[in-house]
Short mmCIF file of C-alpha atoms in Angstrom, two decimals:
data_model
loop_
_atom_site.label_atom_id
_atom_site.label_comp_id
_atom_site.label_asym_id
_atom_site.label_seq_id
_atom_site.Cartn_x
_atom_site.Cartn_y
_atom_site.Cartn_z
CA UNK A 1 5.48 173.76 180.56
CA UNK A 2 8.63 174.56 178.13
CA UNK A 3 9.17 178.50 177.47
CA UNK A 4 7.76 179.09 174.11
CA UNK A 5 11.04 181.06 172.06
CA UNK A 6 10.88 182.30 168.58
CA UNK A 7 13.42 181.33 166.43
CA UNK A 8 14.29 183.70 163.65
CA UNK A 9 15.83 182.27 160.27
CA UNK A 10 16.95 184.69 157.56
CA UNK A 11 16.67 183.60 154.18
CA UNK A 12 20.37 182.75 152.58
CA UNK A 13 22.05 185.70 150.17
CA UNK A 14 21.43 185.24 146.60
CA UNK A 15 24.13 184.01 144.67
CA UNK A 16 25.83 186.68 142.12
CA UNK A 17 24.59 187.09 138.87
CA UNK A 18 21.36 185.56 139.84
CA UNK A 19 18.23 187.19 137.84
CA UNK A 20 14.96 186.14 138.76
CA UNK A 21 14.09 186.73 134.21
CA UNK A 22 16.23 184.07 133.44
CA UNK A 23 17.13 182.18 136.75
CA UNK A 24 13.79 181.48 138.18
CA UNK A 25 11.22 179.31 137.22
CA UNK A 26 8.29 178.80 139.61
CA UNK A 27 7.25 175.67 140.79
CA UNK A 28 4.88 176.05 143.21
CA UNK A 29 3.24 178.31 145.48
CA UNK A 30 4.60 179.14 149.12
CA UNK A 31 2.05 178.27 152.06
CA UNK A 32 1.40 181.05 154.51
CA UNK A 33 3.47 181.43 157.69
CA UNK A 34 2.49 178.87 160.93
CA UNK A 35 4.00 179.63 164.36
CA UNK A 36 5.00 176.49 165.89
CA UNK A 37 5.66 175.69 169.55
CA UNK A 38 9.44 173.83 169.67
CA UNK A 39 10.03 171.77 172.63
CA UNK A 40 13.88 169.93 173.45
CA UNK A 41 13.93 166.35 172.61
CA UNK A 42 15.93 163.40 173.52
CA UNK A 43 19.16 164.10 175.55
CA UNK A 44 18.66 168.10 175.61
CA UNK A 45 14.96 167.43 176.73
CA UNK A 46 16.65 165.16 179.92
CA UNK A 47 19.33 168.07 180.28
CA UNK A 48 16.19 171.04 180.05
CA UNK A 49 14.26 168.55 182.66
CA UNK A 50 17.70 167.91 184.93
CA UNK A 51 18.23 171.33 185.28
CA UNK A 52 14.49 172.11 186.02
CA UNK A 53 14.41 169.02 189.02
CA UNK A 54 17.68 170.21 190.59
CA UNK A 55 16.96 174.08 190.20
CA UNK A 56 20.44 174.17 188.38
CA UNK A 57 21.66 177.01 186.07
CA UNK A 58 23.59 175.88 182.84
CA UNK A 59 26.99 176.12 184.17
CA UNK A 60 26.21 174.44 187.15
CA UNK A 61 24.33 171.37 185.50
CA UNK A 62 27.61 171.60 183.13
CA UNK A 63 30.64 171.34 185.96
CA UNK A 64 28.32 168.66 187.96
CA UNK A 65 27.88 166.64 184.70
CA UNK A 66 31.61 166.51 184.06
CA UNK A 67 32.42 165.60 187.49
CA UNK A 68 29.84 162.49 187.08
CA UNK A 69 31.65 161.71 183.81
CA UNK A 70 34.97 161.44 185.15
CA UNK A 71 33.97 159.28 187.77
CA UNK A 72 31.88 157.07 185.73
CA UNK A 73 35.32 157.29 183.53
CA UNK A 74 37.88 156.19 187.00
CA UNK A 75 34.89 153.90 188.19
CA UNK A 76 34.29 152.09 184.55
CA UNK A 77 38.00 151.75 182.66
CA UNK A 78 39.06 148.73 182.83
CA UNK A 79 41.53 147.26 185.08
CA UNK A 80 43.55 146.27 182.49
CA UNK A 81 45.61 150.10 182.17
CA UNK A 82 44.65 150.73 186.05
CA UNK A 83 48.01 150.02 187.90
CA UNK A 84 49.02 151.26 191.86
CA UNK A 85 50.85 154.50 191.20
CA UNK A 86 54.42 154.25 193.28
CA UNK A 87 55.12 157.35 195.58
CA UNK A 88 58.48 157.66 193.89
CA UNK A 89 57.36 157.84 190.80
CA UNK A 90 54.42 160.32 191.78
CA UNK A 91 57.59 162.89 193.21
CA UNK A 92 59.96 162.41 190.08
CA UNK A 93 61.64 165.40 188.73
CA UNK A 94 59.56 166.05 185.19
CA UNK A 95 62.94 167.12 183.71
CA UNK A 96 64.60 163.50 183.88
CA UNK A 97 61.85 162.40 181.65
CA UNK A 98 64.81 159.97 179.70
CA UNK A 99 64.88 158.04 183.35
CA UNK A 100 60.94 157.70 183.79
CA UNK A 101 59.72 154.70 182.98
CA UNK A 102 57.01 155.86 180.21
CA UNK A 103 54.83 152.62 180.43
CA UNK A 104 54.72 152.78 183.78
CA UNK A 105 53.45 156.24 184.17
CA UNK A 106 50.46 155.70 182.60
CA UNK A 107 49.97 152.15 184.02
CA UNK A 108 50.95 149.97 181.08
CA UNK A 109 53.44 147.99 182.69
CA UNK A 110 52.21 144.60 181.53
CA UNK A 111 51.51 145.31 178.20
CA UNK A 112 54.82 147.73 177.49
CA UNK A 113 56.00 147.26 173.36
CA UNK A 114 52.32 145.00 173.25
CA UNK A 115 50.13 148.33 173.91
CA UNK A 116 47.86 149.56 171.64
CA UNK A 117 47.73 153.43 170.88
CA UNK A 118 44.51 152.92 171.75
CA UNK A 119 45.37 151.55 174.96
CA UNK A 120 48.24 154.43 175.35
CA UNK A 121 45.65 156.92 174.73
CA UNK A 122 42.94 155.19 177.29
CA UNK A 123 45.59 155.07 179.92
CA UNK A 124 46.59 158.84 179.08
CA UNK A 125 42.99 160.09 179.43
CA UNK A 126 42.49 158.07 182.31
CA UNK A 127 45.49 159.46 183.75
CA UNK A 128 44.85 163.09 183.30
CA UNK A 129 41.43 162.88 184.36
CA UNK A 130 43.26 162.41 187.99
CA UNK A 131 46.34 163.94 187.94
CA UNK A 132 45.21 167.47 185.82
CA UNK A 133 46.35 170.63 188.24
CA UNK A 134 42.85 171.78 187.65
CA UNK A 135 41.06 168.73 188.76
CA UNK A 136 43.35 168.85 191.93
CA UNK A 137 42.30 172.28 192.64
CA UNK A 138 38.71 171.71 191.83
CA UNK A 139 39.10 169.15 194.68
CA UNK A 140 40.17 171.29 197.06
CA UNK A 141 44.21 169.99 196.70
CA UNK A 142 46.82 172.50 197.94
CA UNK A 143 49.71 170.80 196.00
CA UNK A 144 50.49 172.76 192.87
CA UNK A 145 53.08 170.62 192.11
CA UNK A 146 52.14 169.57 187.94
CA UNK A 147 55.56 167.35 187.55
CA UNK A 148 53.89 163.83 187.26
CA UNK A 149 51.28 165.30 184.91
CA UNK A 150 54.27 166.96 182.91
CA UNK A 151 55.52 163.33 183.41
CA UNK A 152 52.36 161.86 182.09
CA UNK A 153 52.63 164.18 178.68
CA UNK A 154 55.99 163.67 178.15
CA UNK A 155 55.17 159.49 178.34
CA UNK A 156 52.31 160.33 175.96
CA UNK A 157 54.27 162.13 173.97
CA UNK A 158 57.05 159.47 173.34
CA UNK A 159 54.78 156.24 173.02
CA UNK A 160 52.40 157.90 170.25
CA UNK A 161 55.47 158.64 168.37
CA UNK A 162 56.52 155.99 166.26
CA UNK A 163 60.23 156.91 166.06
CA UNK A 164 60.50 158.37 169.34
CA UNK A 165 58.45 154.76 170.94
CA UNK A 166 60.80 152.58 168.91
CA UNK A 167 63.58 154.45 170.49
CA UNK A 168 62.70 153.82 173.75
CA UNK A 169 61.54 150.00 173.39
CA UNK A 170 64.71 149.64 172.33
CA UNK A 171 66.38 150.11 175.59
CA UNK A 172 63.02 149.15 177.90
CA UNK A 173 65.10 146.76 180.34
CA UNK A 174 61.77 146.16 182.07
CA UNK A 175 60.18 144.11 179.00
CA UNK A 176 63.38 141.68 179.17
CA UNK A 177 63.47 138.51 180.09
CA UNK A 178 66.14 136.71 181.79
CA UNK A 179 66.97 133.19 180.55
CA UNK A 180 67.10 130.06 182.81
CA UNK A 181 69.50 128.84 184.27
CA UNK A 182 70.82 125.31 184.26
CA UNK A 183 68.84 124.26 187.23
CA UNK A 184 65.67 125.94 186.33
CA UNK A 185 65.79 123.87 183.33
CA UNK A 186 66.60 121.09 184.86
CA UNK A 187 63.64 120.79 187.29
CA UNK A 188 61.56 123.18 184.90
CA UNK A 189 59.95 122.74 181.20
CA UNK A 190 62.50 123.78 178.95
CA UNK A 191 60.04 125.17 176.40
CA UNK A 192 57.94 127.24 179.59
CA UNK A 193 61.11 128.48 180.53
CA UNK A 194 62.78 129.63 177.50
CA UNK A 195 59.64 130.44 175.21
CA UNK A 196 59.06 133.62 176.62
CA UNK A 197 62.62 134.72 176.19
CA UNK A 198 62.67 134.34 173.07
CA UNK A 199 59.29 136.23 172.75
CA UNK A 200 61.01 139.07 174.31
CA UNK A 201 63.85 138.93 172.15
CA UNK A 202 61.60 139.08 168.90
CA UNK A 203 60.31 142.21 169.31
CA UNK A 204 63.75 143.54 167.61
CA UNK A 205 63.60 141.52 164.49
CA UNK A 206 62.61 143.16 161.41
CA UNK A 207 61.40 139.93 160.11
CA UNK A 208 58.00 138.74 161.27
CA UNK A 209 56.53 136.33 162.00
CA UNK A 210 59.14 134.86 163.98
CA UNK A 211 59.72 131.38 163.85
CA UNK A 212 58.28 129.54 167.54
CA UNK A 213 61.06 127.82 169.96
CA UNK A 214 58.21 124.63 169.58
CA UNK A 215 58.16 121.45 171.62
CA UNK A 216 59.24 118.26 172.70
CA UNK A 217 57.36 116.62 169.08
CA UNK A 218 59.14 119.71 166.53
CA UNK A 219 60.30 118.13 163.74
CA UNK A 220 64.39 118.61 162.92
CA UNK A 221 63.44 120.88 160.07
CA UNK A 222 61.89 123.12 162.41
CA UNK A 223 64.53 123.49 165.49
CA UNK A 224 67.30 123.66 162.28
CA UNK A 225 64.63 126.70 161.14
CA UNK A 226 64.76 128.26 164.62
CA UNK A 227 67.98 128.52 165.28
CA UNK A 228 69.15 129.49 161.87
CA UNK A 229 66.52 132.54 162.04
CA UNK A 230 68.37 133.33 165.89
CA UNK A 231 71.85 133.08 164.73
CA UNK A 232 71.24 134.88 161.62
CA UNK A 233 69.52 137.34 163.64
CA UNK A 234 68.28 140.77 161.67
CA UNK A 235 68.01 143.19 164.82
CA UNK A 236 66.06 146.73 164.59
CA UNK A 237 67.69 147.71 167.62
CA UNK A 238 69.23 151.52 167.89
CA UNK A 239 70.60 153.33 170.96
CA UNK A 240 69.67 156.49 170.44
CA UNK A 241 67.36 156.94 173.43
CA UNK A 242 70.44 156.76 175.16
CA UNK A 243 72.50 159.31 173.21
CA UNK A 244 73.98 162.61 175.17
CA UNK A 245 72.09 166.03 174.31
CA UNK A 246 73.49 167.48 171.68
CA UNK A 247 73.66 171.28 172.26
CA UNK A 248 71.71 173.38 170.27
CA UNK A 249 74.19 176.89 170.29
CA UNK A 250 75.61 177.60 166.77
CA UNK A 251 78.70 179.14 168.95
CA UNK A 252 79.79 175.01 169.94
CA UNK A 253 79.43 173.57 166.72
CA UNK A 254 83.13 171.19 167.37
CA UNK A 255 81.24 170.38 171.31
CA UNK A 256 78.51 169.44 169.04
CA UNK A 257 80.44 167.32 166.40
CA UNK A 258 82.36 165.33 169.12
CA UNK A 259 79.34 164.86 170.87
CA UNK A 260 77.68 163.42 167.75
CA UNK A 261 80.47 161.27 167.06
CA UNK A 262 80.96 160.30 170.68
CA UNK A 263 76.98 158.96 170.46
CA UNK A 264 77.63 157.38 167.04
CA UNK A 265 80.62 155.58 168.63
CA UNK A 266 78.79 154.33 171.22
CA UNK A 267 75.74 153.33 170.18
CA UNK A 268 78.32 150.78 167.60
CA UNK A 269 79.82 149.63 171.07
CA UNK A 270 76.08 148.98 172.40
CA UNK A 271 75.24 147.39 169.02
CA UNK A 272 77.72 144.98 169.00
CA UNK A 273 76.93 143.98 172.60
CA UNK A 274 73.86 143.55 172.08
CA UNK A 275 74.60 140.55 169.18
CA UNK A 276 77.26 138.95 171.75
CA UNK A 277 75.04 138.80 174.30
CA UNK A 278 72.19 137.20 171.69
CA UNK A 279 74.56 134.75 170.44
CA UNK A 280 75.56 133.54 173.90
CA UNK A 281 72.07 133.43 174.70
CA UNK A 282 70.91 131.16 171.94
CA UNK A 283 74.10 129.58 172.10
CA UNK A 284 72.96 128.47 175.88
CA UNK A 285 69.35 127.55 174.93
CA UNK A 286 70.93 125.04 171.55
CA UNK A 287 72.82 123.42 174.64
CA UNK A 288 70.15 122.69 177.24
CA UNK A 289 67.88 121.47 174.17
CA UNK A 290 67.02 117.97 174.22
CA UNK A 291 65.62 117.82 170.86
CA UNK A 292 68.98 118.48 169.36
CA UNK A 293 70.52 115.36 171.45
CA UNK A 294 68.03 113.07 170.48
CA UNK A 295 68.36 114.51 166.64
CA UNK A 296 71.93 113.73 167.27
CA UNK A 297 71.65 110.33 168.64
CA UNK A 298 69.04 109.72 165.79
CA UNK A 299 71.88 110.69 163.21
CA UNK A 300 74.57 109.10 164.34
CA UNK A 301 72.40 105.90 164.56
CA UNK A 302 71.57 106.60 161.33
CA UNK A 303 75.32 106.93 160.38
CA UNK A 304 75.83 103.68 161.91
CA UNK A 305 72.89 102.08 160.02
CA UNK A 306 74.23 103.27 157.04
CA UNK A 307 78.10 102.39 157.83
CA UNK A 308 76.56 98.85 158.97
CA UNK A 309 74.52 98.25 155.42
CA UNK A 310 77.49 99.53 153.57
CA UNK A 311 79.99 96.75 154.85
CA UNK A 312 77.21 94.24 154.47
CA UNK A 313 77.27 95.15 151.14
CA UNK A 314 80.72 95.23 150.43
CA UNK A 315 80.83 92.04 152.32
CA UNK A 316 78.20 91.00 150.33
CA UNK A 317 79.79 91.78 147.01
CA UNK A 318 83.31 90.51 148.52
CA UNK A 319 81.22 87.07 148.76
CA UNK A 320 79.81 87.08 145.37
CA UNK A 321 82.98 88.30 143.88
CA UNK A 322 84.75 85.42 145.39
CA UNK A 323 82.09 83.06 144.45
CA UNK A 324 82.38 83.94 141.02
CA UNK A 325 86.74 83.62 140.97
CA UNK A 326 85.51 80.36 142.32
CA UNK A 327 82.92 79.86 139.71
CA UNK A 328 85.39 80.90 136.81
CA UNK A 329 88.43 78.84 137.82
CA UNK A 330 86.26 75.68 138.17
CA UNK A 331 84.52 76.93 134.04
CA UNK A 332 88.13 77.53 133.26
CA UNK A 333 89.10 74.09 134.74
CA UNK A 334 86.17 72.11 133.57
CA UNK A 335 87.43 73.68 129.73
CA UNK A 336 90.58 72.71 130.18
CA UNK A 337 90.15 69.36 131.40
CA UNK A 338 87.67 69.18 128.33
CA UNK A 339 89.61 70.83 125.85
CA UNK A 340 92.40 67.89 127.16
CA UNK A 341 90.32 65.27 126.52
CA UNK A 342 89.10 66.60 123.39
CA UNK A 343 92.65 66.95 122.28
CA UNK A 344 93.37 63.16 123.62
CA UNK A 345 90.27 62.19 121.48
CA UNK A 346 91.62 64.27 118.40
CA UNK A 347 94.50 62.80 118.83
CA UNK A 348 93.23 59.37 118.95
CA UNK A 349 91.19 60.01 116.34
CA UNK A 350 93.86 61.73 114.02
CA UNK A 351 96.19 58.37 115.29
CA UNK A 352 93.34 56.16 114.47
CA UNK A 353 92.83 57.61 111.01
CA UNK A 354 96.74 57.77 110.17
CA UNK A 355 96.49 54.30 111.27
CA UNK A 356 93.56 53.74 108.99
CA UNK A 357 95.33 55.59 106.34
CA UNK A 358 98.15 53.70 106.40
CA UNK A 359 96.42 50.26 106.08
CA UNK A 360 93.90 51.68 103.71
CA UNK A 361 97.22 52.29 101.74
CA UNK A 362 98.59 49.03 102.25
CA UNK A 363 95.73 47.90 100.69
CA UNK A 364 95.74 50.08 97.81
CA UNK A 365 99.02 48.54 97.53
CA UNK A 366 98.89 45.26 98.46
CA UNK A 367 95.65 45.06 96.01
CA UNK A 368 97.80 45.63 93.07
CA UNK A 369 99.99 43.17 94.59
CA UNK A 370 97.42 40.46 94.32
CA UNK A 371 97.23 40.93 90.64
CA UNK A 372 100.89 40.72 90.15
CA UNK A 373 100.94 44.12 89.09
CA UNK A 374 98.39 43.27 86.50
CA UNK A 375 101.09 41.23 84.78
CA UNK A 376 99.11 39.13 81.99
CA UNK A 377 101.63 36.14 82.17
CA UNK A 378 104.99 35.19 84.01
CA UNK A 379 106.74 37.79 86.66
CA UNK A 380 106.02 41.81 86.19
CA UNK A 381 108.90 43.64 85.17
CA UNK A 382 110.28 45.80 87.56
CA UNK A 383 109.34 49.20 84.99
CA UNK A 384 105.75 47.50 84.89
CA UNK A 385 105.97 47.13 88.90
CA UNK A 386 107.11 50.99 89.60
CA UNK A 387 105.02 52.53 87.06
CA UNK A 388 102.05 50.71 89.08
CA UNK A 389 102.99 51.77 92.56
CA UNK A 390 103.50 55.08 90.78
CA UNK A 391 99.78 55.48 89.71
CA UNK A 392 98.61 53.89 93.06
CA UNK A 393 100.92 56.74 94.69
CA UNK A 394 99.34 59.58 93.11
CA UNK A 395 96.04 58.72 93.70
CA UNK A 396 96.63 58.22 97.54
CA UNK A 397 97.88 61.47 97.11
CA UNK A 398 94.90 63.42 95.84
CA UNK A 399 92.39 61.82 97.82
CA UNK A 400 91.47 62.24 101.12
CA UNK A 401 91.34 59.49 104.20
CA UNK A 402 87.65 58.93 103.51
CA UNK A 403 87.88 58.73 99.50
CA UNK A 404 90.44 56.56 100.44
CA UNK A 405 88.73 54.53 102.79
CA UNK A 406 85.32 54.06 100.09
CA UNK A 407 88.16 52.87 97.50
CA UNK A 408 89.91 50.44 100.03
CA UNK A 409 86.53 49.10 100.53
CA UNK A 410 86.43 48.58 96.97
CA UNK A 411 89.14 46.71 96.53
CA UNK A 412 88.74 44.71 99.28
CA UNK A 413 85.60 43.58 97.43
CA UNK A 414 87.30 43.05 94.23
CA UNK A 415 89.54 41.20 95.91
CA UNK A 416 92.17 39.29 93.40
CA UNK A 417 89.93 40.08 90.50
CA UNK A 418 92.28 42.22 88.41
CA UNK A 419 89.77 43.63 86.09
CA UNK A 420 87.91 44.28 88.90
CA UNK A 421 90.51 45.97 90.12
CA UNK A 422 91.82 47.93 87.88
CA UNK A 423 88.20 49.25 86.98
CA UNK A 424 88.24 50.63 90.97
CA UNK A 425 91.46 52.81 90.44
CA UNK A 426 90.12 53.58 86.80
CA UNK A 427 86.85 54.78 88.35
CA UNK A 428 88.85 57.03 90.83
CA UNK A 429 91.42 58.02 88.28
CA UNK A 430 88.43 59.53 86.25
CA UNK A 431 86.85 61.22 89.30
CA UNK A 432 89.76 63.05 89.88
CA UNK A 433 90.23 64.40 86.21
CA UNK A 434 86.69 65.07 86.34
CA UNK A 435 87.40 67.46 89.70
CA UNK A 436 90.53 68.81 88.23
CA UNK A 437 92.86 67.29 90.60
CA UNK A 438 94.65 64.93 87.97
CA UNK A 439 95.24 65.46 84.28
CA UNK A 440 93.64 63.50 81.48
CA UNK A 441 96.85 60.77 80.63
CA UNK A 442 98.85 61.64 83.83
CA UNK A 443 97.26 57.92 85.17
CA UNK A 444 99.31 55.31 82.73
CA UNK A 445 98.74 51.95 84.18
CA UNK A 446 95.97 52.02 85.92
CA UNK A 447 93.05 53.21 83.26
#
């Protein structure tokens, strides 16, 4: 049966200024006073009934309990921040803590610049629960030698610190990896071999995400994208971790300035390294990647598909160029052979109607003839016959081949009718006044 202990509560102080006239206002009525019996409950009840099975006092239950917990802490952590501890590293000299290895004191060696702090903090509890000078002693240890737990703080220390973690990634050789070599390549998968390189390698870049080395089915766009991003590369990286102590005496301050500058100098030098050796190794990977020869080949067949379509078509408009010179000489021939016979045929023509003409006038003339000049009696005098002809002149002369055809026909059908005749040229003679081509009287012997 629990121990029955009376717990005495005072009532809290009264705040100042308080008056019970115009502060307090009664509710209610208090009940009277019960005395309860209070008994532990839940974890202190399993403590109160530990303590009572084992015939412990608190302090022991306490130190017992907290040995049980650490175990249940070494026992139960996971394997994952659990690493064999080297002997060398369990002997090393707390004051080279720039040397130690800070992942690999508190067993983080396969996750390094990937850990978590709460993985840097598991492994650092985990850690001191089995190195701690006290622990040792409370196991009966005779080594009092704390420089591995000093190591463990220190590692602590640096990987919980932003800066001071960045610092040191920045020179963790251990996370590197080397690239292939030819051979490796050659009997290896390329993108196996130099993937996690480049995974390495982008842990410096202050751009993220980082664009993926890919595979055998990337398109070009991406491989140009992925080594563009590696050549243009945009590197985090400092030396500093690396940098000699500066001394901290105000009586050195030129030892300290040429120490600074000697640092500043150097971590330039290890800068510029660092980009040489990041260009040569990308420079290596572009050259055992297949993807770029077969983007190659692709382009120069695609040059030659191109150079092959473009003479095709300049053959092709060569052809039809030709084609139509051809074309165009044979027009231009066929117009000239046309334009020669049409000039043949207008010549004919104009040969056929002088022709005409000239026998249409012959029989103007030789109508008059027929007449005798339209002598009434005897021979016509030779005034009569050249004032005749005259007329006969001047009428051929104002009329055109066909006007002058229509009046041959019309003498032809008057034939050696001189009346008849005469009233043919008459008829003309008055057309023409009547278009303004003769005058009224200017026709004398033939109206």
């Amino acid at each position: 049966m629990a121990t029955i202990q009376t717990v005495n509560l005072p009532l809290p102080a009264l705040p100042a200024g308080w008056s019970a006239d115009k502060d307090f206002k009664a509710v209610g009525t208090l009940s009277s006073a019960i005395q309860r019996n209070i008994e532990p409950v839940g974890p202190h009840f399993l403590a109160h009934a530990r303590r009572k099975r084992h015939n412990r006092t608190f302090s022991e239950d306490e130190r017992i309990t907290a040995q049980e917990n650490v175990k249940k802490v070494e026992d139960g952590e996971d394997d994952d921040i659990s690493e064999p501890e080297d002997p060398l590293m369990l002997s090393r000299d707390a004051k080279d803590w720039k040397g130690q290895d800070h992942y690999a004191v508190l067993g983080l060696s396969k996750y390094r610049w990937r850990a978590t702090p709460e993985q840097i903090k598991r492994a650092h509890r985990k850690k001191v629960l089995r190195h701690h000078p006290d622990k040792k002693a409370a196991a009966g240890a005779t080594d009092e030698n704390d420089s591995f737990f000093k190591c463990i703080q220190k590692a602590t220390e640096v990987l919980l610190d932003p800066t001071k973690r960045r610092q040191f990634d920045s020179v963790d050789e251990a996370a590197d990896v080397d690239p292939p070599s030819k051979k490796q390549v050659a009997k290896g998968n390329f993108y196996k071999l130099w993937g996690p390189v480049f995974e390495s390698e982008a842990r410096f870049s202050k751009k993220q995400p980082v664009p993926l080395l890919g595979n055998e089915n990337s398109t070009k766009e991406e491989v140009e994208e992925f080594y563009n991003f590696w050549y243009n590369f945009d590197s985090w990286r400092s030396f500093e971790y690396q940098d000699e102590d500066v001394p901290d005496d105000n009586e050195s301050r030129d030892q300290k300035r040429h120490i600074e500058k000697k640092n500043a100098n150097a971590r330039r030098k290890k800068k510029t390294e660092d980009s040489t050796r990041l260009r040569h190794l990308v420079d290596d990977c572009l050259a055992q990647d297949e993807r770029i020869k077969k983007f190659r080949q692709q382009e120069r067949a695609g040059k030659d598909k191109r150079r092959l379509e473009k003479e095709a078509e300049a053959k092709r408009l060569a052809e039809e160029k030709e084609q139509a010179r051809i074309e165009e000489e044979r027009k231009k021939k066929e117009a000239e052979e046309a334009a020669k016979v049409e000039r043949e045929a207008n010549k004919k023509a104009k040969e056929a109607a002088k022709n005409a003409a000239k026998k249409n006038k012959r029989v103007l003339k030789g109508s008059v003839k027929d007449v005798n000049y339209f002598a009434k009696s005897g021979e016509p005098s030779a005034a009569q016959i050249d004032g005749v002809l005259s007329d006969v002149e001047l009428i051929q002369s104002k009329i055109d081949n066909e006007q002058l055809a229509a009046l041959a026909g019309r003498l032809t059908s008057a034939g050696k009718d001189a009346a008849a005749v005469k009233a043919a040229f008459a008829e003309e003679a008055k057309r023409l006044v009547g278009e303004g081509k003769l005058k009224d009287g200017e026709i004398k012997t033939l109206v």
